[in-house]
Amino acid sequence: MRPINAELDRVVEEVNQTLGVGVSFDVLYRPIDFSGMRLAVYGLNGFFQSLFVFDIVKAVERVAQRLAENKVHGTKALGDAIYAELPFVQVDRTKDLEKALINIMSGPIAIFVDGQSEAILVDTRLYPARNPDDPAVERVVRGPRDGYTETLVTNVALTRRRLRDPGLRFELHQVGQRSKTDVCLVYINDIVNPDLLAAVRKKIQGIRVDGIPMAEQSIEEFLIDNKWNPYPMARYTERPDVVATHLLQGYMAIFVDTSPEVIILPTTFVDHVQHPEDYHQTPLSGTYMRWILLLSVILSVLLPPVWLALIQLAPSMPALHWVVPHKESSIPIWMQMVFAEMGMDILRRAVINTPMPLGNALGIVAGVIFGQTAVTVGLYSAEVMVFMAVTFVASFATSSPELAAANRLVRMMLLILTTLIGPWGCVVGILGWFALLGRSRSFGVPYFWPILPFHFYGFKQMLVREPLPDIKTRISALHPVDPDKRTG
């Protein structure tokens, strides 16, 4: 703690030097003097309107006149009167200069009074923000169209709008020695497992780094010891309805200022293969779409390596002759698959880096012209193009981009093992894949639950989108304080 000096001149000198007043054009310093009552006002340009400073000056003027008329003297009386007179809702005091400096750099206005060893903090922030538009990922045909933005206060309001529970908590932490980024831990107090909550809170408070410019990804890497496991141990979403649904189940959410992505903890493999569209359709249609999504995940991982293994078995098993490409190519099948994988990744990166008006044209040129030409000249067999196209479409059908990226790496490893060892390499790779998923944990919660360990009711919910009135309990793997979803 750095105590605030009661002498205004010394405080101004220290603050001006620390914040670079006169060097940084956006750091504003406004001295005020009314009948010998001296103050200093600090703020950041772009975080407030000039009218707010005018309101503060007018409030100080009214206080000075009233104290002079009543012949009241003393800096404490002046500070108390200004604190009571300011026409703003969020007004605070601090005796810590470090806290005052952090608040100034975060947006609030700080007022230092001569003769008083404390600062008055007025939250007048108006962050640059975009509208809560429809999220780019997890889009739905029916349902809400609002999504999280880069502004923390807006995201909190979008969540509060859906959950008016008095037990909903928003714990604010500041992470980063230099960035002082606002990180908000969100949970429902009487539902969440207190042990999980304490573990996540301890991880957030234990982060030691100068800054987190990459926002939510930096936070996840500090929270989860998952350095080389490709599978995401946290779920990301930009949808307030998805966050509200998970909070009611006993999950926790982490909001990071400057990012529209919200982290949901802990998470399982099944969480990544569910989509909000399932709950905006009838239970039967939602169940069918859930099966399609699960099938897409399986195809995106297993289709190429299993097909390659069957091709290797075909010479000794005539019944499998139909899986072998009709036309031979000078390039081995496994190499064609690897080149197709790499080509798709290059195309994906090119589309991201291409201006939006040209993105569709690039996809058509690469997918139609190059693909058709490659088959015509014999670089690729038609069967390889078909199988890999089905694989890529299934990968894009996966609702979680993080899960799709992990599955892509697993698919590549299975292809390599099948190429080097043969069909047994494919079998060993699949068993290793299941072992990896079965051993993984997200804050102690089994990642492959309810498959490993097997849980009948959880497995049923994974396959069937039950009618909401029939869902009576929360997810048991989270061990919520209140496992019963029924009220009244």
Short mmCIF file of C-alpha atoms in Angstrom, two decimals, residues 31 113 138 199 225 229 238 276 310 325 417 435 482:
data_model
loop_
_atom_site.label_atom_id
_atom_site.label_comp_id
_atom_site.label_asym_id
_atom_site.label_seq_id
_atom_site.Cartn_x
_atom_site.Cartn_y
_atom_site.Cartn_z
CA PRO A 31 -6.48 21.68 -11.10
CA VAL A 113 -8.18 17.22 -2.06
CA GLU A 138 -22.99 -21.46 -32.22
CA ALA A 199 -9.80 -24.24 -6.66
CA ASP A 225 -2.23 -27.50 -16.46
CA ASN A 229 -3.00 -32.23 -24.27
CA GLU A 238 -20.26 -15.98 -26.87
CA PRO A 276 -27.95 -24.61 -28.30
CA LEU A 310 -9.19 -51.11 -44.81
CA PRO A 325 -9.60 -46.61 -55.39
CA LEU A 417 0.35 -44.61 -37.13
CA ALA A 435 -7.02 -43.63 -22.98
CA ASP A 482 -28.27 -28.33 -4.75
#
